[in-house]
PDB file of C-alpha atoms and ligand atoms in Angstrom:
ATOM      1  CA  MET A   1     -12.677  -9.946  -1.590  1.00  0.00           C
ATOM      2  CA  GLY A   2     -16.058  -9.317  -0.694  1.00  0.00           C
ATOM      3  CA  ASP A   3     -15.765  -6.433  -2.822  1.00  0.00           C
ATOM      4  CA  LYS A   4     -14.990  -9.172  -6.168  1.00  0.00           C
ATOM      5  CA  MET A   5     -17.437 -11.039  -5.203  1.00  0.00           C
ATOM      6  CA  GLY A   6     -20.000  -8.737  -5.574  1.00  0.00           C
ATOM      7  CA  ARG A   7     -19.194  -7.662  -8.229  1.00  0.00           C
ATOM      8  CA  SER A   8     -19.258 -10.639  -9.753  1.00  0.00           C
ATOM      9  CA  THR A   9     -22.557 -11.772  -8.395  1.00  0.00           C
ATOM     10  CA  ILE A  10     -24.070  -8.383 -10.443  1.00  0.00           C
ATOM     11  CA  GLY A  11     -22.226  -9.173 -13.018  1.00  0.00           C
ATOM     12  CA  ASN A  12     -23.817 -12.717 -13.432  1.00  0.00           C
ATOM     13  CA  THR A  13     -26.902 -11.830 -12.735  1.00  0.00           C
ATOM     14  CA  VAL A  14     -26.481  -9.346 -15.694  1.00  0.00           C
ATOM     15  CA  ASP A  15     -25.000 -11.995 -17.746  1.00  0.00           C
ATOM     16  CA  SER A  16     -27.399 -14.872 -17.263  1.00  0.00           C
ATOM     17  CA  ILE A  17     -30.528 -12.285 -18.485  1.00  0.00           C
ATOM     18  CA  ALA A  18     -28.354 -11.474 -21.335  1.00  0.00           C
ATOM     19  CA  LYS A  19     -27.664 -15.599 -21.500  1.00  0.00           C
ATOM     20  CA  TRP A  20     -31.875 -16.216 -21.244  1.00  0.00           C
ATOM     21  CA  LEU A  21     -32.739 -13.561 -23.495  1.00  0.00           C
ATOM     22  CA  LEU A  22     -29.856 -15.325 -26.228  1.00  0.00           C
ATOM     23  CA  LYS A  23     -31.910 -17.827 -26.671  1.00  0.00           C
ATOM     24  CA  PHE A  24     -34.752 -16.177 -28.754  1.00  0.00           C
ATOM     25  CA  ARG A  25     -33.297 -15.327 -31.831  1.00  0.00           C
ATOM     26  CA  ILE A  26     -35.171 -12.154 -32.843  1.00  0.00           C
ATOM     27  CA  ILE A  27     -33.753 -10.557 -29.341  1.00  0.00           C
ATOM     28  CA  SER A  28     -30.138 -11.217 -29.510  1.00  0.00           C
ATOM     29  CA  LYS A  29     -29.028  -7.465 -30.118  1.00  0.00           C
ATOM     30  CA  PRO A  30     -30.336  -6.168 -26.919  1.00  0.00           C
ATOM     31  CA  ALA A  31     -28.819  -9.412 -24.934  1.00  0.00           C
ATOM     32  CA  ARG A  32     -25.388  -9.357 -26.061  1.00  0.00           C
ATOM     33  CA  TYR A  33     -25.406  -5.583 -25.320  1.00  0.00           C
ATOM     34  CA  LEU A  34     -26.521  -6.149 -22.083  1.00  0.00           C
ATOM     35  CA  SER A  35     -23.568  -8.609 -21.300  1.00  0.00           C
ATOM     36  CA  ASN A  36     -20.005  -6.975 -21.446  1.00  0.00           C
ATOM     37  CA  SER A  37     -21.816  -3.569 -22.310  1.00  0.00           C
ATOM     38  CA  LYS A  38     -21.058  -0.552 -20.382  1.00  0.00           C
ATOM     39  CA  LEU A  39     -24.566  -0.493 -18.721  1.00  0.00           C
ATOM     40  CA  ALA A  40     -23.942  -3.959 -17.275  1.00  0.00           C
ATOM     41  CA  TRP A  41     -20.461  -2.122 -15.600  1.00  0.00           C
ATOM     42  CA  SER A  42     -22.076   1.238 -14.978  1.00  0.00           C
ATOM     43  CA  ILE A  43     -24.319  -0.767 -12.436  1.00  0.00           C
ATOM     44  CA  VAL A  44     -21.527  -3.013 -11.165  1.00  0.00           C
ATOM     45  CA  SER A  45     -19.628   0.322 -10.436  1.00  0.00           C
ATOM     46  CA  ARG A  46     -22.280   2.337  -9.124  1.00  0.00           C
ATOM     47  CA  THR A  47     -23.011  -0.157  -7.066  1.00  0.00           C
ATOM     48  CA  ASP A  48     -19.403  -0.592  -5.998  1.00  0.00           C
ATOM     49  CA  ARG A  49     -19.472   3.421  -5.489  1.00  0.00           C
ATOM     50  CA  ILE A  50     -22.718   3.095  -2.726  1.00  0.00           C
ATOM     51  CA  ARG A  51     -21.355   0.304  -0.792  1.00  0.00           C
ATOM     52  CA  THR A  52     -17.435   1.893  -0.417  1.00  0.00           C
ATOM     53  CA  LYS A  53     -19.938   5.036   0.771  1.00  0.00           C
ATOM     54  CA  ARG A  54     -21.802   3.133   3.005  1.00  0.00           C
ATOM     55  CA  LEU A  55     -18.856   1.418   4.669  1.00  0.00           C
ATOM     56  CA  GLY A  56     -17.425   4.619   4.771  1.00  0.00           C
ATOM     57  CA  THR A  57     -20.676   5.902   6.691  1.00  0.00           C
ATOM     58  CA  ARG A  58     -20.274   2.825   9.276  1.00  0.00           C
ATOM     59  CA  ILE A  59     -16.614   3.540   9.861  1.00  0.00           C
ATOM     60  CA  LYS A  60     -16.809   7.043  10.626  1.00  0.00           C
ATOM     61  CA  ASN A  61     -19.187   6.593  12.990  1.00  0.00           C
ATOM     62  CA  GLU A  62     -16.644   4.540  15.206  1.00  0.00           C
ATOM     63  CA  LYS A  63     -13.053   5.171  16.591  1.00  0.00           C
ATOM     64  CA  LEU A  64     -10.447   5.299  13.589  1.00  0.00           C
ATOM     65  CA  PRO A  65      -6.720   4.432  13.898  1.00  0.00           C
ATOM     66  CA  GLU A  66      -4.645   7.450  14.478  1.00  0.00           C
ATOM     67  CA  HIS A  67      -2.156   5.851  12.632  1.00  0.00           C
ATOM     68  CA  ILE A  68      -1.784   3.704   9.735  1.00  0.00           C
ATOM     69  CA  SER A  69       1.117   2.295   8.225  1.00  0.00           C
ATOM     70  CA  ILE A  70       1.251   0.825   5.223  1.00  0.00           C
ATOM     71  CA  ILE A  71       3.698  -2.025   3.529  1.00  0.00           C
ATOM     72  CA  MET A  72       2.742  -0.609  -0.168  1.00  0.00           C
ATOM     73  CA  ASP A  73       3.738  -4.236  -2.292  1.00  0.00           C
ATOM     74  CA  GLY A  74       3.010  -5.615  -5.166  1.00  0.00           C
ATOM     75  CA  ASN A  75       4.232  -3.186  -7.645  1.00  0.00           C
ATOM     76  CA  ARG A  76       6.237  -5.718 -10.325  1.00  0.00           C
ATOM     77  CA  ARG A  77       2.824  -8.160 -10.251  1.00  0.00           C
ATOM     78  CA  PHE A  78       0.801  -5.776 -11.303  1.00  0.00           C
ATOM     79  CA  ALA A  79       2.674  -4.386 -13.685  1.00  0.00           C
ATOM     80  CA  TRP A  80       3.335  -8.595 -14.632  1.00  0.00           C
ATOM     81  CA  SER A  81      -0.512  -9.431 -14.628  1.00  0.00           C
ATOM     82  CA  HIS A  82      -1.420  -6.355 -16.858  1.00  0.00           C
ATOM     83  CA  SER A  83       1.625  -7.160 -19.308  1.00  0.00           C
ATOM     84  CA  LEU A  84       3.130  -3.920 -18.429  1.00  0.00           C
ATOM     85  CA  GLU A  85       6.757  -3.019 -18.081  1.00  0.00           C
ATOM     86  CA  ARG A  86       7.946  -2.975 -14.167  1.00  0.00           C
ATOM     87  CA  GLU A  87       8.255   0.019 -14.370  1.00  0.00           C
ATOM     88  CA  ILE A  88       5.155   1.384 -14.674  1.00  0.00           C
ATOM     89  CA  GLY A  89       4.026  -0.885 -12.017  1.00  0.00           C
ATOM     90  CA  HIS A  90       6.378   1.528  -9.795  1.00  0.00           C
ATOM     91  CA  LEU A  91       4.304   4.697 -11.666  1.00  0.00           C
ATOM     92  CA  ARG A  92       0.843   3.034 -10.541  1.00  0.00           C
ATOM     93  CA  GLY A  93       2.400   2.443  -7.021  1.00  0.00           C
ATOM     94  CA  LYS A  94       2.957   6.472  -6.264  1.00  0.00           C
ATOM     95  CA  GLU A  95       0.163   7.386  -8.054  1.00  0.00           C
ATOM     96  CA  LYS A  96      -1.749   5.016  -5.721  1.00  0.00           C
ATOM     97  CA  LEU A  97      -0.369   6.394  -2.495  1.00  0.00           C
ATOM     98  CA  LYS A  98      -1.623  10.533  -3.714  1.00  0.00           C
ATOM     99  CA  GLN A  99      -4.847   8.768  -3.595  1.00  0.00           C
ATOM    100  CA  VAL A 100      -4.386   6.829  -1.223  1.00  0.00           C
ATOM    101  CA  MET A 101      -3.249   9.987   0.759  1.00  0.00           C
ATOM    102  CA  GLU A 102      -6.083  11.796  -0.033  1.00  0.00           C
ATOM    103  CA  TRP A 103      -8.151   9.327   1.643  1.00  0.00           C
ATOM    104  CA  ILE A 104      -6.038   9.225   4.732  1.00  0.00           C
ATOM    105  CA  LEU A 105      -6.634  13.300   4.408  1.00  0.00           C
ATOM    106  CA  ASP A 106     -10.709  12.845   3.707  1.00  0.00           C
ATOM    107  CA  LEU A 107     -11.009  10.331   7.417  1.00  0.00           C
ATOM    108  CA  ASN A 108      -8.712  12.831   9.381  1.00  0.00           C
ATOM    109  CA  ILE A 109      -6.166  10.489  10.068  1.00  0.00           C
ATOM    110  CA  LYS A 110      -3.437  12.746  11.832  1.00  0.00           C
ATOM    111  CA  TYR A 111      -0.508   9.900  10.844  1.00  0.00           C
ATOM    112  CA  LEU A 112       0.068   8.331   7.390  1.00  0.00           C
ATOM    113  CA  THR A 113       3.687   5.447   7.596  1.00  0.00           C
ATOM    114  CA  VAL A 114       4.787   4.458   4.316  1.00  0.00           C
ATOM    115  CA  TYR A 115       7.588   1.524   3.438  1.00  0.00           C
ATOM    116  CA  ALA A 116       8.823   3.054   0.411  1.00  0.00           C
ATOM    117  CA  LEU A 117      12.530   1.626  -0.509  1.00  0.00           C
ATOM    118  CA  SER A 118      13.506  -0.594   2.793  1.00  0.00           C
ATOM    119  CA  THR A 119      17.691  -1.585   3.530  1.00  0.00           C
ATOM    120  CA  GLU A 120      17.863  -5.083   1.805  1.00  0.00           C
ATOM    121  CA  ASN A 121      15.815  -3.571  -1.426  1.00  0.00           C
ATOM    122  CA  ILE A 122      19.075  -1.868  -2.251  1.00  0.00           C
ATOM    123  CA  ASN A 123      20.578  -4.495  -1.775  1.00  0.00           C
ATOM    124  CA  ALA A 124      18.666  -7.069  -3.816  1.00  0.00           C
ATOM    125  CA  ARG A 125      17.805  -4.951  -6.699  1.00  0.00           C
ATOM    126  CA  GLU A 126      19.974  -4.657 -10.268  1.00  0.00           C
ATOM    127  CA  SER A 127      21.040  -1.265 -10.218  1.00  0.00           C
ATOM    128  CA  GLU A 128      18.617  -0.150 -13.154  1.00  0.00           C
ATOM    129  CA  GLU A 129      15.664  -1.085 -11.149  1.00  0.00           C
ATOM    130  CA  LEU A 130      16.877   0.856  -8.288  1.00  0.00           C
ATOM    131  CA  ASP A 131      17.601   4.145 -10.699  1.00  0.00           C
ATOM    132  CA  SER A 132      14.467   4.185 -12.049  1.00  0.00           C
ATOM    133  CA  LEU A 133      13.100   3.873  -8.697  1.00  0.00           C
ATOM    134  CA  TYR A 134      14.888   6.969  -7.476  1.00  0.00           C
ATOM    135  CA  ASP A 135      13.965   9.022 -10.236  1.00  0.00           C
ATOM    136  CA  LEU A 136      10.221   7.965  -9.009  1.00  0.00           C
ATOM    137  CA  TYR A 137      11.357   8.942  -5.301  1.00  0.00           C
ATOM    138  CA  GLU A 138      12.839  12.252  -6.547  1.00  0.00           C
ATOM    139  CA  ILE A 139       9.346  13.188  -8.521  1.00  0.00           C
ATOM    140  CA  GLY A 140       6.726  11.570  -6.597  1.00  0.00           C
ATOM    141  CA  LEU A 141       9.011  13.463  -3.465  1.00  0.00           C
ATOM    142  CA  ASN A 142       8.870  17.204  -5.436  1.00  0.00           C
ATOM    143  CA  GLU A 143       4.795  17.241  -6.191  1.00  0.00           C
ATOM    144  CA  ILE A 144       4.437  16.016  -2.638  1.00  0.00           C
ATOM    145  CA  ALA A 145       5.983  19.543  -2.131  1.00  0.00           C
ATOM    146  CA  GLU A 146       4.027  21.462  -4.331  1.00  0.00           C
ATOM    147  CA  ASP A 147       1.189  19.357  -4.257  1.00  0.00           C
ATOM    148  CA  SER A 148      -2.434  21.425  -3.144  1.00  0.00           C
ATOM    149  CA  LEU A 149      -3.960  19.114  -0.910  1.00  0.00           C
ATOM    150  CA  ILE A 150       0.012  18.690   1.222  1.00  0.00           C
ATOM    151  CA  HIS A 151      -0.486  22.221   1.658  1.00  0.00           C
ATOM    152  CA  SER A 152      -4.206  23.212   1.951  1.00  0.00           C
ATOM    153  CA  ASN A 153      -4.303  20.699   4.698  1.00  0.00           C
ATOM    154  CA  ASN A 154      -1.019  21.519   6.488  1.00  0.00           C
ATOM    155  CA  VAL A 155       0.731  17.834   5.603  1.00  0.00           C
ATOM    156  CA  LYS A 156       4.189  18.171   7.525  1.00  0.00           C
ATOM    157  CA  VAL A 157       6.305  15.412   5.328  1.00  0.00           C
ATOM    158  CA  GLN A 158       9.147  13.778   6.488  1.00  0.00           C
ATOM    159  CA  ALA A 159      11.588  10.811   5.187  1.00  0.00           C
ATOM    160  CA  VAL A 160      13.497   8.409   7.248  1.00  0.00           C
ATOM    161  CA  GLY A 161      16.178   5.807   7.129  1.00  0.00           C
ATOM    162  CA  ARG A 162      19.582   5.674   6.435  1.00  0.00           C
ATOM    163  CA  ILE A 163      19.100   8.382   4.384  1.00  0.00           C
ATOM    164  CA  GLU A 164      22.996   8.879   3.694  1.00  0.00           C
ATOM    165  CA  GLU A 165      22.538   5.688   1.651  1.00  0.00           C
ATOM    166  CA  LEU A 166      20.647   7.473  -1.387  1.00  0.00           C
ATOM    167  CA  PRO A 167      21.857   9.256  -3.916  1.00  0.00           C
ATOM    168  CA  GLU A 168      22.205  13.325  -3.918  1.00  0.00           C
ATOM    169  CA  ARG A 169      18.865  13.628  -6.493  1.00  0.00           C
ATOM    170  CA  VAL A 170      16.396  11.877  -4.273  1.00  0.00           C
ATOM    171  CA  LYS A 171      17.861  13.706  -0.567  1.00  0.00           C
ATOM    172  CA  VAL A 172      17.693  17.379  -2.783  1.00  0.00           C
ATOM    173  CA  ALA A 173      14.266  15.970  -3.043  1.00  0.00           C
ATOM    174  CA  ILE A 174      13.464  14.902   0.776  1.00  0.00           C
ATOM    175  CA  LYS A 175      14.824  18.511   1.447  1.00  0.00           C
ATOM    176  CA  ASN A 176      12.883  20.565  -0.295  1.00  0.00           C
ATOM    177  CA  ALA A 177       9.981  18.517   0.595  1.00  0.00           C
ATOM    178  CA  GLU A 178      10.735  18.653   4.462  1.00  0.00           C
ATOM    179  CA  ASN A 179      11.607  21.930   3.484  1.00  0.00           C
ATOM    180  CA  LYS A 180       8.280  22.891   1.995  1.00  0.00           C
ATOM    181  CA  THR A 181       6.223  21.639   5.137  1.00  0.00           C
ATOM    182  CA  ALA A 182       8.325  21.840   8.166  1.00  0.00           C
ATOM    183  CA  SER A 183       5.881  24.981   9.938  1.00  0.00           C
ATOM    184  CA  TYR A 184       2.796  22.461   9.169  1.00  0.00           C
ATOM    185  CA  SER A 185       1.632  19.808  12.188  1.00  0.00           C
ATOM    186  CA  ASP A 186      -1.875  18.958  11.050  1.00  0.00           C
ATOM    187  CA  TYR A 187      -1.388  15.813   9.429  1.00  0.00           C
ATOM    188  CA  ILE A 188       2.404  13.866   9.492  1.00  0.00           C
ATOM    189  CA  PHE A 189       3.541  12.057   6.982  1.00  0.00           C
ATOM    190  CA  THR A 190       6.345   9.818   7.116  1.00  0.00           C
ATOM    191  CA  VAL A 191       8.327   8.061   4.068  1.00  0.00           C
ATOM    192  CA  CYS A 192      10.751   5.393   4.912  1.00  0.00           C
ATOM    193  CA  LEU A 193      13.088   4.741   2.460  1.00  0.00           C
ATOM    194  CA  ALA A 194      16.680   3.206   3.077  1.00  0.00           C
ATOM    195  CA  TYR A 195      14.901   1.848   6.038  1.00  0.00           C
ATOM    196  CA  GLY A 196      14.927  -1.388   7.380  1.00  0.00           C
ATOM    197  CA  GLY A 197      13.813  -2.093  11.580  1.00  0.00           C
ATOM    198  CA  ARG A 198      16.757  -3.811  13.093  1.00  0.00           C
ATOM    199  CA  GLU A 199      18.814  -0.874  11.186  1.00  0.00           C
ATOM    200  CA  GLU A 200      17.173   1.324  13.245  1.00  0.00           C
ATOM    201  CA  ILE A 201      16.699  -0.261  16.322  1.00  0.00           C
ATOM    202  CA  VAL A 202      20.917  -0.951  15.644  1.00  0.00           C
ATOM    203  CA  ASP A 203      21.204   3.180  15.080  1.00  0.00           C
ATOM    204  CA  ALA A 204      18.865   3.544  18.880  1.00  0.00           C
ATOM    205  CA  VAL A 205      21.032   1.391  20.689  1.00  0.00           C
ATOM    206  CA  LYS A 206      24.535   2.852  19.317  1.00  0.00           C
ATOM    207  CA  GLU A 207      23.165   6.295  20.059  1.00  0.00           C
ATOM    208  CA  ILE A 208      22.742   5.302  23.902  1.00  0.00           C
ATOM    209  CA  ALA A 209      25.535   3.572  24.103  1.00  0.00           C
ATOM    210  CA  GLY A 210      27.555   6.396  23.396  1.00  0.00           C
ATOM    211  CA  ASP A 211      25.002   8.866  26.025  1.00  0.00           C
ATOM    212  CA  HIS A 212      26.152   6.129  28.764  1.00  0.00           C
ATOM    213  CA  ALA A 213      30.176   6.788  27.867  1.00  0.00           C
ATOM    214  CA  ASP A 214      29.486  10.424  27.660  1.00  0.00           C
ATOM    215  CA  GLY A 215      28.051   9.905  31.306  1.00  0.00           C
ATOM    216  CA  LYS A 216      24.575  11.546  30.106  1.00  0.00           C
ATOM    217  CA  ILE A 217      22.306   8.245  31.004  1.00  0.00           C
ATOM    218  CA  LYS A 218      22.602   5.798  33.551  1.00  0.00           C
ATOM    219  CA  LEU A 219      22.884   2.344  32.637  1.00  0.00           C
ATOM    220  CA  GLU A 220      19.990   1.380  34.947  1.00  0.00           C
ATOM    221  CA  ASN A 221      17.924   4.647  33.332  1.00  0.00           C
ATOM    222  CA  ILE A 222      18.129   3.185  30.075  1.00  0.00           C
ATOM    223  CA  ASN A 223      14.481   1.277  28.944  1.00  0.00           C
ATOM    224  CA  SER A 224      12.197   0.874  26.247  1.00  0.00           C
ATOM    225  CA  ILE A 225      10.878   4.786  26.353  1.00  0.00           C
ATOM    226  CA  GLU A 226      14.651   5.744  26.245  1.00  0.00           C
ATOM    227  CA  ILE A 227      15.178   3.172  23.041  1.00  0.00           C
ATOM    228  CA  SER A 228      11.669   4.959  21.823  1.00  0.00           C
ATOM    229  CA  LYS A 229      12.973   8.584  22.340  1.00  0.00           C
ATOM    230  CA  ARG A 230      16.423   7.273  20.024  1.00  0.00           C
ATOM    231  CA  LEU A 231      14.818   5.915  17.118  1.00  0.00           C
ATOM    232  CA  TYR A 232      14.337   7.376  13.691  1.00  0.00           C
ATOM    233  CA  SER A 233      10.229   8.502  14.087  1.00  0.00           C
ATOM    234  CA  ALA A 234      10.441   9.397  17.686  1.00  0.00           C
ATOM    235  CA  ASP A 235       8.322  12.567  17.454  1.00  0.00           C
ATOM    236  CA  ILE A 236       4.861   9.740  16.454  1.00  0.00           C
ATOM    237  CA  PRO A 237       2.678   7.727  17.820  1.00  0.00           C
ATOM    238  CA  ASP A 238       3.229   3.644  16.973  1.00  0.00           C
ATOM    239  CA  PRO A 239       1.485   2.688  14.509  1.00  0.00           C
ATOM    240  CA  ASP A 240      -2.500   1.657  15.098  1.00  0.00           C
ATOM    241  CA  LEU A 241      -2.945  -0.265  12.064  1.00  0.00           C
ATOM    242  CA  VAL A 242      -0.633  -1.587   9.644  1.00  0.00           C
ATOM    243  CA  ILE A 243      -1.503  -2.556   6.041  1.00  0.00           C
ATOM    244  CA  ARG A 244       0.629  -5.044   3.919  1.00  0.00           C
ATOM    245  CA  THR A 245      -0.899  -5.036   0.115  1.00  0.00           C
ATOM    246  CA  SER A 246      -0.019  -7.927  -2.103  1.00  0.00           C
ATOM    247  CA  GLY A 247      -0.736 -11.642  -0.637  1.00  0.00           C
ATOM    248  CA  GLU A 248       2.430 -12.117   1.599  1.00  0.00           C
ATOM    249  CA  GLU A 249       1.725 -12.515   5.566  1.00  0.00           C
ATOM    250  CA  ARG A 250       5.005 -10.411   6.789  1.00  0.00           C
ATOM    251  CA  ILE A 251       6.787  -7.569   8.490  1.00  0.00           C
ATOM    252  CA  SER A 252       9.982  -7.576   6.414  1.00  0.00           C
ATOM    253  CA  ASN A 253      12.082  -5.508   8.655  1.00  0.00           C
ATOM    254  CA  PHE A 254       9.041  -2.325   8.526  1.00  0.00           C
ATOM    255  CA  LEU A 255       8.752  -1.050  12.026  1.00  0.00           C
ATOM    256  CA  LEU A 256       9.694  -3.829  13.966  1.00  0.00           C
ATOM    257  CA  TRP A 257       9.341  -1.686  17.885  1.00  0.00           C
ATOM    258  CA  GLN A 258       6.719   0.439  17.020  1.00  0.00           C
ATOM    259  CA  ILE A 259       4.518  -2.220  15.905  1.00  0.00           C
ATOM    260  CA  ALA A 260       4.645  -3.933  18.896  1.00  0.00           C
ATOM    261  CA  TYR A 261       0.552  -3.602  19.888  1.00  0.00           C
ATOM    262  CA  SER A 262      -0.551  -3.005  16.318  1.00  0.00           C
ATOM    263  CA  GLU A 263      -3.469  -4.403  14.421  1.00  0.00           C
ATOM    264  CA  LEU A 264      -1.704  -6.031  11.074  1.00  0.00           C
ATOM    265  CA  TYR A 265      -4.051  -6.339   8.319  1.00  0.00           C
ATOM    266  CA  PHE A 266      -2.824  -8.059   5.105  1.00  0.00           C
ATOM    267  CA  THR A 267      -4.797  -8.203   1.288  1.00  0.00           C
ATOM    268  CA  ASP A 268      -3.835  -9.943  -1.800  1.00  0.00           C
ATOM    269  CA  VAL A 269      -4.663  -6.663  -3.703  1.00  0.00           C
ATOM    270  CA  HIS A 270      -1.524  -5.301  -5.376  1.00  0.00           C
ATOM    271  CA  TRP A 271      -0.763  -2.280  -4.343  1.00  0.00           C
ATOM    272  CA  PRO A 272      -1.902  -0.452  -7.393  1.00  0.00           C
ATOM    273  CA  SER A 273      -5.166  -1.817  -7.070  1.00  0.00           C
ATOM    274  CA  PHE A 274      -5.521  -0.946  -3.264  1.00  0.00           C
ATOM    275  CA  SER A 275      -9.277   1.170  -3.774  1.00  0.00           C
ATOM    276  CA  LYS A 276     -11.183   3.120  -1.018  1.00  0.00           C
ATOM    277  CA  ASN A 277     -13.112  -0.318  -0.011  1.00  0.00           C
ATOM    278  CA  ASP A 278      -9.368  -1.556   0.683  1.00  0.00           C
ATOM    279  CA  LEU A 279      -9.148   0.581   2.706  1.00  0.00           C
ATOM    280  CA  TYR A 280     -12.245   0.706   4.680  1.00  0.00           C
ATOM    281  CA  GLU A 281     -11.936  -2.514   4.622  1.00  0.00           C
ATOM    282  CA  ALA A 282      -8.846  -2.709   6.361  1.00  0.00           C
ATOM    283  CA  ILE A 283     -10.167  -0.505   9.008  1.00  0.00           C
ATOM    284  CA  GLU A 284     -13.625  -1.685   9.812  1.00  0.00           C
ATOM    285  CA  SER A 285     -11.079  -4.938  10.122  1.00  0.00           C
ATOM    286  CA  TYR A 286      -9.262  -3.236  12.798  1.00  0.00           C
ATOM    287  CA  GLN A 287     -12.610  -1.567  14.121  1.00  0.00           C
ATOM    288  CA  TYR A 288     -13.695  -5.141  14.532  1.00  0.00           C
ATOM    289  CA  ARG A 289     -10.605  -6.456  16.682  1.00  0.00           C
ATOM    290  CA  ARG A 290     -10.534  -3.633  18.650  1.00  0.00           C
ATOM    291  CA  ARG A 291     -14.617  -4.235  19.468  1.00  0.00           C
ATOM    292  CA  LYS A 292     -13.877  -8.243  20.162  1.00  0.00           C
ATOM    293  CA  TYR A 293     -10.411  -7.140  22.429  1.00  0.00           C
ATOM    294  CA  GLY A 294     -12.307  -4.373  24.765  1.00  0.00           C
ATOM    295  CA  LYS A 295      -9.600  -1.929  23.454  1.00  0.00           C
TER     296      LYS A 295
HETATM  297  C1  LIG B   1       7.345  -3.238  -3.452  1.00  0.00           C
HETATM  298  O1  LIG B   1       6.569  -3.837  -4.977  1.00  0.00           O
HETATM  299  C2  LIG B   1       7.642  -1.643  -3.756  1.00  0.00           C
HETATM  300  C3  LIG B   1       8.679  -1.038  -3.836  1.00  0.00           C
HETATM  301  C4  LIG B   1       9.605  -1.553  -3.583  1.00  0.00           C
HETATM  302  C5  LIG B   1       8.168   0.246  -4.339  1.00  0.00           C
HETATM  303  C6  LIG B   1       6.961   1.685  -3.584  1.00  0.00           C
HETATM  304  C7  LIG B   1       7.956   3.106  -4.332  1.00  0.00           C
HETATM  305  C8  LIG B   1       5.941   3.303  -4.582  1.00  0.00           C
HETATM  306  C9  LIG B   1       4.776   2.816  -4.019  1.00  0.00           C
HETATM  307  C10 LIG B   1       6.828   4.684  -5.552  1.00  0.00           C
HETATM  308  C11 LIG B   1       6.562   5.462  -3.375  1.00  0.00           C
HETATM  309  C12 LIG B   1       7.202   7.430  -4.311  1.00  0.00           C
HETATM  310  C13 LIG B   1       6.951   8.366  -3.282  1.00  0.00           C
HETATM  311  C14 LIG B   1       7.529   9.676  -3.497  1.00  0.00           C
HETATM  312  C15 LIG B   1       7.796   8.144  -1.937  1.00  0.00           C
HETATM  313  P1  LIG B   1       7.755  -4.665  -5.110  1.00  0.00           P
HETATM  314  O2  LIG B   1       8.148  -3.969  -6.043  1.00  0.00           O
HETATM  315  O3  LIG B   1       8.698  -5.229  -4.265  1.00  0.00           O
HETATM  316  O4  LIG B   1       6.718  -5.173  -6.443  1.00  0.00           O
HETATM  317  P2  LIG B   1       6.486  -6.970  -6.281  1.00  0.00           P
HETATM  318  O5  LIG B   1       6.256  -7.450  -5.031  1.00  0.00           O
HETATM  319  O6  LIG B   1       5.443  -7.954  -7.014  1.00  0.00           O
HETATM  320  O7  LIG B   1       7.562  -7.487  -6.329  1.00  0.00           O
END
């Protein structure tokens, strides 16, 4: 939001100088060049970069979140708003994920978890769209398995959810990414696929009920620690910050148990347009709230 305002302020200033110059016919050419010119945009993007860099320095001087989770929403709306095919929106979403991973690694944030496909998505989307999404996960996970950034940073990749509900080709790609990164532990990248927070709790409760029936756990020993231990992502800490893009302010069945104390951050930006500055602003907001409440 602030970013857009800053950009339009500089843009408006350049435009008003150009308009003023246009009053004098003799200099109409330079005026036209100035407004809508590459020069104007280069000034704008340079200022954007400087602002992002400064924000980056500020957030790095304070305690960063250890675990960020993202609800990557708005691929289709991005496509519609740019008159692109739906599939292009999802493709741009996949490319954005790679970029965001790079920014997260640069900040030295150990855990990144993303919501890539919900159990509801599987039931509610047309099979044609689901098929192209599955193609994208297959390609994306195989790319991740070979990505030099993943290997040079020792990033362990894992997928969680009701993986058995996914087509074979996606399961193979998951195994490929998991196997190729299994020995790493410096960073953990978790992709939630065929995932639902309620389903995860149901699965944990079923397991605990089974353990109780087998005499492995007594009723009085069942507590939140025991439930947490049986979640899909039991080995990673709860998220400090959850970001959702594209304007909806709800959690949509994402990590329901784990976000009990997480800071939630919502932005209007569609996922494929999510910028480094947007990420930094989310972290800045998290740091501000933690400071305010003395955490
Ligand atoms: C939600 O936007 C997004 C998805 C259902 C898919 C997200 C997938 C990716 C970003 C690719 C991930 C790739 C890998 C390898 C994990 P939407 O389709 O609901 O868009 P809308 O909210 O505008 O309708």
